[in-house]
CSV table of C-alpha atoms in Angstrom, one decimal:
chain,number,residue,atom,x,y,z
M,1,MET,CA,0.0,0.1,0.0
M,2,THR,CA,1.4,3.4,-0.9
M,3,ILE,CA,1.4,6.5,1.3
M,4,ALA,CA,-1.2,7.9,-1.0
M,5,GLU,CA,-3.5,4.9,-0.4
M,6,SER,CA,-2.9,4.9,3.3
M,7,VAL,CA,-3.0,8.6,4.0
M,8,VAL,CA,-5.7,9.7,6.5
M,9,ALA,CA,-6.7,13.1,7.5
M,10,GLY,CA,-4.3,12.8,10.4
M,11,THR,CA,-4.6,15.2,13.2
M,12,ARG,CA,-6.4,18.3,12.0
M,13,TRP,CA,-5.6,21.7,13.1
M,14,GLY,CA,-9.0,23.2,12.2
M,15,GLY,CA,-10.8,26.5,11.9
M,16,ALA,CA,-12.7,25.8,15.3
M,17,HIS,CA,-9.3,25.5,17.0
M,18,VAL,CA,-8.2,28.8,15.6
M,19,ALA,CA,-11.4,30.5,16.2
M,20,ALA,CA,-11.2,29.7,19.9
M,21,ILE,CA,-8.0,31.6,20.2
M,22,ALA,CA,-10.0,34.8,20.6
M,23,ARG,CA,-11.4,33.5,23.8
M,24,GLN,CA,-7.9,32.3,25.1
M,25,ASN,CA,-6.0,34.5,27.6
M,26,ALA,CA,-2.6,33.4,26.6
M,27,PRO,CA,0.5,35.1,28.3
M,28,ALA,CA,2.4,36.9,25.6
M,29,ILE,CA,6.0,36.7,24.8
M,30,PRO,CA,7.8,39.6,26.7
M,31,PRO,CA,8.1,42.7,24.6
M,32,VAL,CA,11.4,43.6,22.9
M,33,THR,CA,12.3,47.1,24.2
M,34,SER,CA,15.9,47.4,23.0
M,35,LEU,CA,18.5,45.6,20.7
M,36,ASP,CA,21.3,46.6,23.2
M,37,GLY,CA,23.2,43.6,24.5
M,38,LEU,CA,21.7,41.2,22.0
M,39,PRO,CA,24.3,39.2,20.0
M,40,SER,CA,25.0,40.6,16.5
M,41,ILE,CA,27.5,40.2,13.7
M,42,ASP,CA,28.5,43.5,11.9
M,43,GLY,CA,27.1,43.8,8.5
M,44,LEU,CA,24.8,40.7,8.7
M,45,ASP,CA,21.2,40.0,9.4
M,46,LEU,CA,20.6,36.9,11.5
M,47,TRP,CA,17.4,34.9,11.9
M,48,ASP,CA,16.3,31.3,12.2
M,49,LEU,CA,18.4,29.5,14.9
M,50,TRP,CA,18.7,25.8,15.9
M,51,PRO,CA,21.1,24.1,18.3
M,52,ALA,CA,23.6,21.2,17.8
M,53,GLN,CA,21.8,18.4,19.6
M,54,LEU,CA,22.7,14.9,21.2
M,55,ILE,CA,20.8,12.0,19.9
M,56,ASP,CA,18.3,12.3,22.8
M,57,GLY,CA,17.3,15.8,21.8
M,58,SER,CA,19.3,17.5,24.5
M,59,THR,CA,21.5,20.5,23.5
M,60,ALA,CA,25.2,19.5,23.0
M,61,LEU,CA,28.0,21.1,24.9
M,62,PHE,CA,31.4,22.0,23.6
M,63,ASP,CA,33.7,22.7,26.6
M,64,GLY,CA,30.8,24.4,28.2
M,65,TRP,CA,29.6,26.2,25.1
M,66,THR,CA,26.5,25.4,23.0
M,67,ALA,CA,26.8,25.5,19.3
M,68,TRP,CA,24.0,27.2,17.3
M,69,MET,CA,23.4,27.3,13.6
M,70,ILE,CA,21.8,30.6,12.4
M,71,LEU,CA,20.8,31.9,9.0
M,72,SER,CA,22.7,34.9,7.9
M,73,ALA,CA,22.9,37.3,5.0
M,74,PRO,CA,24.3,40.9,4.2
M,75,ALA,CA,22.1,43.5,5.7
M,76,PHE,CA,20.3,44.7,2.6
M,77,PRO,CA,18.3,47.8,2.4
M,78,ASP,CA,15.2,45.6,2.3
M,79,PRO,CA,15.6,42.6,4.7
M,80,ILE,CA,13.2,40.5,2.6
M,81,ASP,CA,16.2,40.2,0.3
M,82,ARG,CA,18.1,38.1,2.8
M,83,HIS,CA,16.2,34.9,1.9
M,84,ALA,CA,17.9,35.0,-1.6
M,85,GLN,CA,21.5,35.1,0.1
M,86,ALA,CA,21.0,32.9,3.1
M,87,ARG,CA,24.0,31.0,4.5
M,88,ILE,CA,24.2,28.9,7.7
M,89,ARG,CA,26.5,30.5,10.3
M,90,LEU,CA,28.0,28.6,13.2
M,91,VAL,CA,28.0,30.5,16.5
M,92,LEU,CA,28.9,29.5,20.1
M,93,GLN,CA,27.1,30.6,23.1
M,94,ARG,CA,28.0,30.6,26.9
M,95,GLY,CA,25.8,32.6,29.2
M,96,ASP,CA,25.8,36.1,27.7
M,97,GLU,CA,28.8,35.6,25.6
M,98,TRP,CA,28.5,34.8,21.9
M,99,ARG,CA,31.4,33.8,19.4
M,100,ASP,CA,31.1,33.9,15.7
M,101,CYS,CA,32.8,30.9,13.9
M,102,GLY,CA,32.0,31.8,10.4
M,103,ASN,CA,29.9,30.0,7.8
M,104,LEU,CA,29.4,26.4,8.7
M,105,LEU,CA,29.6,25.0,5.2
M,106,PRO,CA,32.3,25.8,2.6
M,107,ASP,CA,31.7,28.1,-0.2
M,108,GLY,CA,30.2,26.4,-3.2
M,109,PHE,CA,29.4,23.2,-1.2
M,110,CYS,CA,25.6,23.5,-1.0
M,111,PRO,CA,23.6,22.1,-3.9
M,112,GLY,CA,21.3,25.0,-3.7
M,113,SER,CA,21.7,28.7,-4.5
M,114,ARG,CA,21.3,29.3,-0.7
M,115,GLU,CA,21.0,27.5,2.6
M,116,TRP,CA,17.8,27.5,4.5
M,117,ALA,CA,17.0,26.0,8.0
M,118,GLY,CA,17.2,22.5,9.3
M,119,SER,CA,18.7,20.7,12.5
M,120,ALA,CA,21.9,19.3,13.6
M,121,LEU,CA,23.2,16.2,15.6
M,122,TYR,CA,26.6,15.9,17.4
M,123,ASP,CA,28.1,12.6,18.7
M,124,PRO,CA,30.6,13.5,21.5
M,125,GLU,CA,32.5,10.1,21.1
M,126,THR,CA,33.3,10.4,17.4
M,127,ARG,CA,32.9,14.1,17.1
M,128,ALA,CA,30.7,13.5,14.1
M,129,PHE,CA,28.5,16.5,13.3
M,130,THR,CA,25.6,15.9,11.1
M,131,LEU,CA,23.7,18.6,9.5
M,132,PHE,CA,20.2,18.3,8.0
M,133,TRP,CA,19.2,21.4,6.0
M,134,THR,CA,17.2,22.8,3.1
M,135,PRO,CA,19.1,23.8,0.0
M,136,ALA,CA,16.8,26.3,-1.8
M,137,GLY,CA,17.1,26.6,-5.6
M,138,ARG,CA,20.0,25.1,-7.5
M,139,ARG,CA,23.6,26.0,-7.3
M,140,GLY,CA,24.6,28.3,-10.2
M,141,GLU,CA,21.0,29.4,-11.1
M,142,GLU,CA,20.8,32.9,-12.5
M,143,ALA,CA,17.8,34.0,-10.5
M,144,PRO,CA,16.8,32.5,-7.2
M,145,THR,CA,13.9,29.9,-7.4
M,146,PHE,CA,11.9,28.5,-4.7
M,147,GLU,CA,12.7,24.8,-5.1
M,148,GLN,CA,13.3,23.1,-1.8
M,149,ARG,CA,15.1,19.7,-1.2
M,150,LEU,CA,16.3,18.0,1.9
M,151,PHE,CA,19.9,17.1,2.3
M,152,LYS,CA,22.3,15.9,4.9
M,153,THR,CA,26.1,15.8,5.3
M,154,THR,CA,28.5,14.8,8.2
M,155,GLY,CA,31.7,16.4,9.2
M,156,THR,CA,34.1,16.4,12.1
M,157,ALA,CA,34.0,19.1,14.8
M,158,GLY,CA,37.0,20.4,16.5
M,159,TRP,CA,38.6,23.4,18.1
M,160,LYS,CA,40.7,25.8,16.1
M,161,GLY,CA,42.0,28.3,18.6
M,162,ASP,CA,39.0,29.7,20.3
M,163,THR,CA,36.5,28.9,17.6
M,164,LEU,CA,34.8,25.7,16.7
M,165,ALA,CA,35.1,24.3,13.2
M,166,VAL,CA,33.6,21.4,11.3
M,167,GLU,CA,35.7,19.9,8.6
M,168,GLY,CA,35.7,16.9,6.2
M,169,TRP,CA,32.1,17.2,5.2
M,170,SER,CA,30.8,14.2,3.4
M,171,GLU,CA,29.2,14.6,-0.2
M,172,PRO,CA,25.8,16.3,0.3
M,173,GLU,CA,23.1,13.6,0.1
M,174,GLU,CA,19.4,14.3,-0.7
M,175,PHE,CA,18.1,11.8,1.9
M,176,LEU,CA,14.2,12.5,1.4
M,177,HIS,CA,12.2,13.3,-1.6
M,178,SER,CA,8.7,14.5,-2.0
M,179,ASP,CA,6.3,11.8,-3.3
M,180,ASP,CA,4.4,14.4,-5.5
M,181,GLU,CA,1.2,12.6,-4.4
M,182,VAL,CA,0.5,13.3,-0.8
M,183,TYR,CA,3.1,15.9,-0.4
M,184,ASP,CA,3.2,18.6,-3.0
M,185,LEU,CA,6.6,19.0,-5.0
M,186,ALA,CA,8.3,22.2,-4.0
M,187,ASN,CA,9.7,23.3,-7.2
M,188,GLN,CA,8.2,26.7,-7.9
M,189,GLN,CA,10.2,29.2,-10.0
M,190,LEU,CA,8.5,32.2,-8.7
M,191,GLY,CA,6.9,33.0,-5.3
M,192,ALA,CA,6.6,35.3,-2.4
M,193,PRO,CA,7.1,34.7,1.3
M,194,GLY,CA,4.1,33.1,2.9
M,195,GLU,CA,2.8,31.8,-0.5
M,196,ILE,CA,5.3,29.2,-1.7
M,197,ILE,CA,4.9,25.3,-1.5
M,198,GLY,CA,6.8,23.8,1.4
M,199,PHE,CA,9.2,20.9,1.6
M,200,ARG,CA,11.8,22.2,4.0
M,201,ASP,CA,13.1,22.6,7.7
M,202,PRO,CA,14.0,19.0,8.5
M,203,ALA,CA,14.1,18.4,12.2
M,204,HIS,CA,15.6,15.2,13.5
M,205,PHE,CA,14.0,13.2,16.4
M,206,ARG,CA,14.8,9.7,17.8
M,207,ASP,CA,11.8,8.3,19.4
M,208,PRO,CA,12.6,6.8,22.8
M,209,ALA,CA,9.7,4.3,22.3
M,210,ASP,CA,11.1,2.4,19.3
M,211,GLY,CA,14.6,3.8,19.1
M,212,ARG,CA,14.1,4.7,15.4
M,213,ASP,CA,14.9,8.1,13.8
M,214,TYR,CA,12.3,10.3,12.4
M,215,MET,CA,12.3,13.6,10.5
M,216,LEU,CA,9.7,16.3,10.8
M,217,PHE,CA,9.5,19.0,8.0
M,218,THR,CA,7.3,21.8,6.7
M,219,GLY,CA,5.2,20.6,3.9
M,220,SER,CA,2.2,21.3,1.6
M,221,LEU,CA,-0.8,18.9,0.8
M,222,LYS,CA,-1.0,18.1,-2.9
M,223,ASP,CA,-4.6,16.9,-3.2
M,224,THR,CA,-6.6,19.8,-1.9
M,225,GLN,CA,-9.1,22.5,-3.0
M,226,SER,CA,-7.4,25.2,-0.8
M,227,THR,CA,-4.3,27.4,-1.5
M,228,HIS,CA,-3.7,27.3,2.4
M,229,ASN,CA,-2.7,23.7,2.6
M,230,GLY,CA,0.2,23.5,5.2
M,231,VAL,CA,1.1,20.2,6.8
M,232,ILE,CA,3.7,19.0,9.2
M,233,GLY,CA,5.3,16.1,7.4
M,234,ILE,CA,7.2,13.1,8.9
M,235,ALA,CA,9.4,10.4,7.6
M,236,ARG,CA,11.0,7.4,9.3
M,237,ALA,CA,14.6,6.1,8.8
M,238,ASP,CA,14.7,2.5,7.6
M,239,ASP,CA,18.3,1.7,8.5
M,240,SER,CA,20.8,2.5,11.2
M,241,ASP,CA,22.9,4.9,9.1
M,242,ASN,CA,19.9,6.9,8.0
M,243,SER,CA,20.5,6.4,4.3
M,244,GLN,CA,16.9,5.2,3.4
M,245,TRP,CA,13.8,6.9,4.6
M,246,THR,CA,10.1,6.3,4.1
M,247,LEU,CA,7.6,9.1,3.9
M,248,LEU,CA,4.7,8.7,6.3
M,249,PRO,CA,1.4,10.5,6.2
M,250,PRO,CA,1.3,14.0,7.5
M,251,LEU,CA,1.5,14.3,11.2
M,252,ILE,CA,-0.6,17.5,11.5
M,253,SER,CA,-2.7,19.2,8.8
M,254,ALA,CA,-3.9,22.7,8.6
M,255,ASP,CA,-5.4,22.3,5.1
M,256,GLY,CA,-8.0,24.9,4.5
M,257,VAL,CA,-6.8,27.0,7.5
M,258,ASN,CA,-3.1,27.9,7.3
M,259,ASN,CA,-0.3,27.9,4.7
M,260,GLU,CA,2.7,27.4,6.7
M,261,GLN,CA,3.5,25.5,9.9
M,262,GLU,CA,7.1,26.4,9.8
M,263,ARG,CA,10.1,24.8,11.5
M,264,PRO,CA,8.2,22.0,13.2
M,265,HIS,CA,10.1,20.0,15.9
M,266,VAL,CA,9.2,17.6,18.6
M,267,ILE,CA,10.3,17.1,22.2
M,268,CYS,CA,9.4,14.2,24.5
M,269,ARG,CA,8.7,15.0,28.1
M,270,ASP,CA,6.9,13.2,31.0
M,271,GLY,CA,6.0,10.4,28.6
M,272,LEU,CA,4.3,12.9,26.1
M,273,TYR,CA,5.2,14.2,22.7
M,274,TYR,CA,5.0,17.9,22.1
M,275,VAL,CA,5.2,19.2,18.5
M,276,PHE,CA,5.9,22.8,18.0
M,277,TRP,CA,5.8,25.1,15.1
M,278,SER,CA,5.7,28.7,14.0
M,279,THR,CA,3.2,30.7,12.0
M,280,GLN,CA,2.2,34.2,11.1
M,281,THR,CA,-1.2,35.9,11.0
M,282,SER,CA,-0.6,36.6,7.4
M,283,VAL,CA,-0.6,33.0,6.2
M,284,PHE,CA,-4.1,32.1,7.6
M,285,GLU,CA,-6.9,31.5,5.1
M,286,PRO,CA,-8.1,35.0,4.4
M,287,ASN,CA,-11.8,34.0,4.8
M,288,GLY,CA,-11.4,32.1,7.8
M,289,PRO,CA,-10.3,32.6,11.5
M,290,LYS,CA,-6.9,33.9,12.1
M,291,GLY,CA,-4.5,33.5,15.0
M,292,PRO,CA,-1.6,35.8,16.0
M,293,THR,CA,1.9,35.3,14.9
M,294,GLY,CA,3.4,33.1,17.5
M,295,LEU,CA,4.6,29.6,18.7
M,296,TYR,CA,2.0,26.9,18.3
M,297,GLY,CA,1.9,23.2,19.4
M,298,MET,CA,0.1,20.0,20.0
M,299,VAL,CA,0.5,17.0,22.3
M,300,SER,CA,0.2,13.2,22.0
M,301,ARG,CA,0.8,10.0,23.9
M,302,SER,CA,2.7,8.6,20.9
M,303,LEU,CA,4.8,10.3,18.1
M,304,LEU,CA,2.4,9.4,15.2
M,305,GLY,CA,-0.5,10.7,17.1
M,306,PRO,CA,-3.3,11.4,17.3
M,307,TYR,CA,-2.5,14.9,18.6
M,308,SER,CA,-4.6,17.4,20.7
M,309,PRO,CA,-4.0,21.2,20.3
M,310,LEU,CA,-2.3,22.7,23.3
M,311,ASN,CA,-4.5,24.9,25.4
M,312,GLY,CA,-7.4,23.6,23.1
M,313,THR,CA,-6.3,26.0,20.3
M,314,GLY,CA,-2.7,25.2,19.6
M,315,LEU,CA,-1.5,28.7,20.5
M,316,VAL,CA,1.4,28.6,23.1
M,317,ALA,CA,3.0,31.9,22.9
M,318,PRO,CA,1.9,34.9,20.9
M,319,ASN,CA,3.7,38.1,20.2
M,320,PRO,CA,2.5,41.0,22.3
M,321,ALA,CA,-0.7,42.6,21.0
M,322,GLY,CA,1.0,45.9,20.7
M,323,GLU,CA,4.0,44.4,18.9
M,324,PRO,CA,2.5,41.6,16.8
M,325,TRP,CA,5.5,41.2,14.5
M,326,GLN,CA,8.3,41.7,16.9
M,327,THR,CA,9.7,38.0,16.9
M,328,PHE,CA,9.5,34.9,14.8
M,329,SER,CA,10.8,31.4,14.2
M,330,TRP,CA,10.7,29.9,17.6
M,331,TRP,CA,12.7,26.7,18.6
M,332,VAL,CA,11.8,25.0,21.9
M,333,THR,CA,14.8,23.3,23.5
M,334,ALA,CA,14.6,20.1,25.7
M,335,ASP,CA,14.7,22.2,28.8
M,336,LEU,CA,11.9,24.4,27.5
M,337,GLU,CA,13.9,27.5,26.7
M,338,VAL,CA,12.6,29.3,23.5
M,339,VAL,CA,14.9,30.9,21.1
M,340,SER,CA,13.8,33.1,18.1
M,341,PHE,CA,14.9,36.2,16.3
M,342,VAL,CA,13.8,39.8,16.4
M,343,ASP,CA,11.8,40.6,13.3
M,344,TYR,CA,10.0,44.0,13.0
M,345,TRP,CA,9.9,45.5,16.4
M,346,GLY,CA,9.0,48.9,17.9
M,347,MET,CA,6.2,49.1,15.4
M,348,GLN,CA,3.6,49.8,18.0
M,349,GLY,CA,1.0,47.9,16.2
M,350,GLU,CA,1.3,49.9,12.9
M,351,PRO,CA,1.6,47.7,9.8
M,352,LEU,CA,4.9,47.8,7.8
M,353,ALA,CA,2.9,48.4,4.6
M,354,ASP,CA,1.8,51.8,6.0
M,355,HIS,CA,5.3,52.7,6.9
M,356,PRO,CA,7.8,51.5,4.1
M,357,GLU,CA,10.4,53.9,5.5
M,358,ARG,CA,10.9,51.5,8.5
M,359,VAL,CA,11.7,48.5,6.5
M,360,ARG,CA,15.3,48.8,7.5
M,361,SER,CA,15.3,50.7,10.7
M,362,HIS,CA,12.8,48.6,12.5
M,363,PHE,CA,14.1,45.1,11.4
M,364,GLY,CA,15.9,43.5,14.2
M,365,GLY,CA,18.0,40.8,12.5
M,366,VAL,CA,19.4,39.5,15.7
M,367,PRO,CA,18.6,36.6,18.0
M,368,ALA,CA,15.7,37.6,20.4
M,369,PRO,CA,15.8,37.6,24.2
M,370,ARG,CA,15.0,34.1,25.3
M,371,PHE,CA,12.0,33.1,27.4
M,372,SER,CA,10.8,29.9,28.9
M,373,ILE,CA,7.6,27.9,28.7
M,374,LYS,CA,5.9,25.5,31.2
M,375,LEU,CA,4.2,22.2,30.1
M,376,ASP,CA,1.4,20.5,32.1
M,377,ALA,CA,-0.1,17.7,29.9
M,378,ALA,CA,-2.2,19.5,27.4
M,379,ARG,CA,-1.5,23.0,28.7
M,380,ALA,CA,1.4,25.3,27.8
M,381,TRP,CA,2.2,28.8,28.7
M,382,VAL,CA,5.0,31.4,28.9
M,383,THR,CA,6.7,31.7,32.2
M,384,SER,CA,9.4,34.2,31.7
């Protein structure tokens, strides 16, 4: 039986869940009041972050430092142009101290024209450092396209002076392909943020229940009548070296409700599985209920579900009502600390479209102040 024959609706994140957000009194993410003291790299915009993790999902340590991958690009006059020049940067963090280690991958190594988000694994015994990421477009293309593919590569991590380097990368391997039946094929030539087909953001997870490796990703449903057809996809590794993968039916579907459930990832805590994702108000179905830009999630007793929306709606942590665009692209670590980046802040609720002169001056382009969440079965909320 093929995935197309076996696919079911899966867990549905539906309009009723989103409509109930209006009755939910969710604690908001603390407001960003200043960029002073936040980590930055001169001349670069920084956005999506993810940590190097151990196989159990905890954050790896390198002599007391944590290692973070972060998307970077030159600080263009219009920050939207960063997506066409994105590179993955490696930075170290210890307390309030951050240390830039430069681009993670060598120049000309990526099969795409730019490098989009993913996840990373580190094995302290062998020093093997495995990157799962999204090459967007094709290397050498004249104009950036919106094709998205899922690749992996493994190198060896080691210290070079006071910076961490990963060298000896293996040949990039496209480890997972869209079936173009259930999951739409993300090969658009043209597009705009929030409107493109998704097959990106691979996030590794080893299920403690069966010891097998899985990969979550941002996907789009193919057989649908809606242009807002976002799903959280999942695949399972069929062998110990993760060279063969099987696509499984979508884990969570927002078909007809929302176009992008971005950067999905899962943590296992107290015997429960929590899937988190990020989304924006602008990518909800225009004629349906809309939620705020924020961190969303669902919970289940098993990895493959069924899932229930956290707090009955899925909303975990919204941006403040007065600063609805201040941060985005949240990642929840195993210890429930949440990282993101500063998007458009200090706007006081005024849409950017009404103030094009602020497109550069009010874009943060740096990692945001972190906050924590608390989980209690099907409840989740911001604590600090």
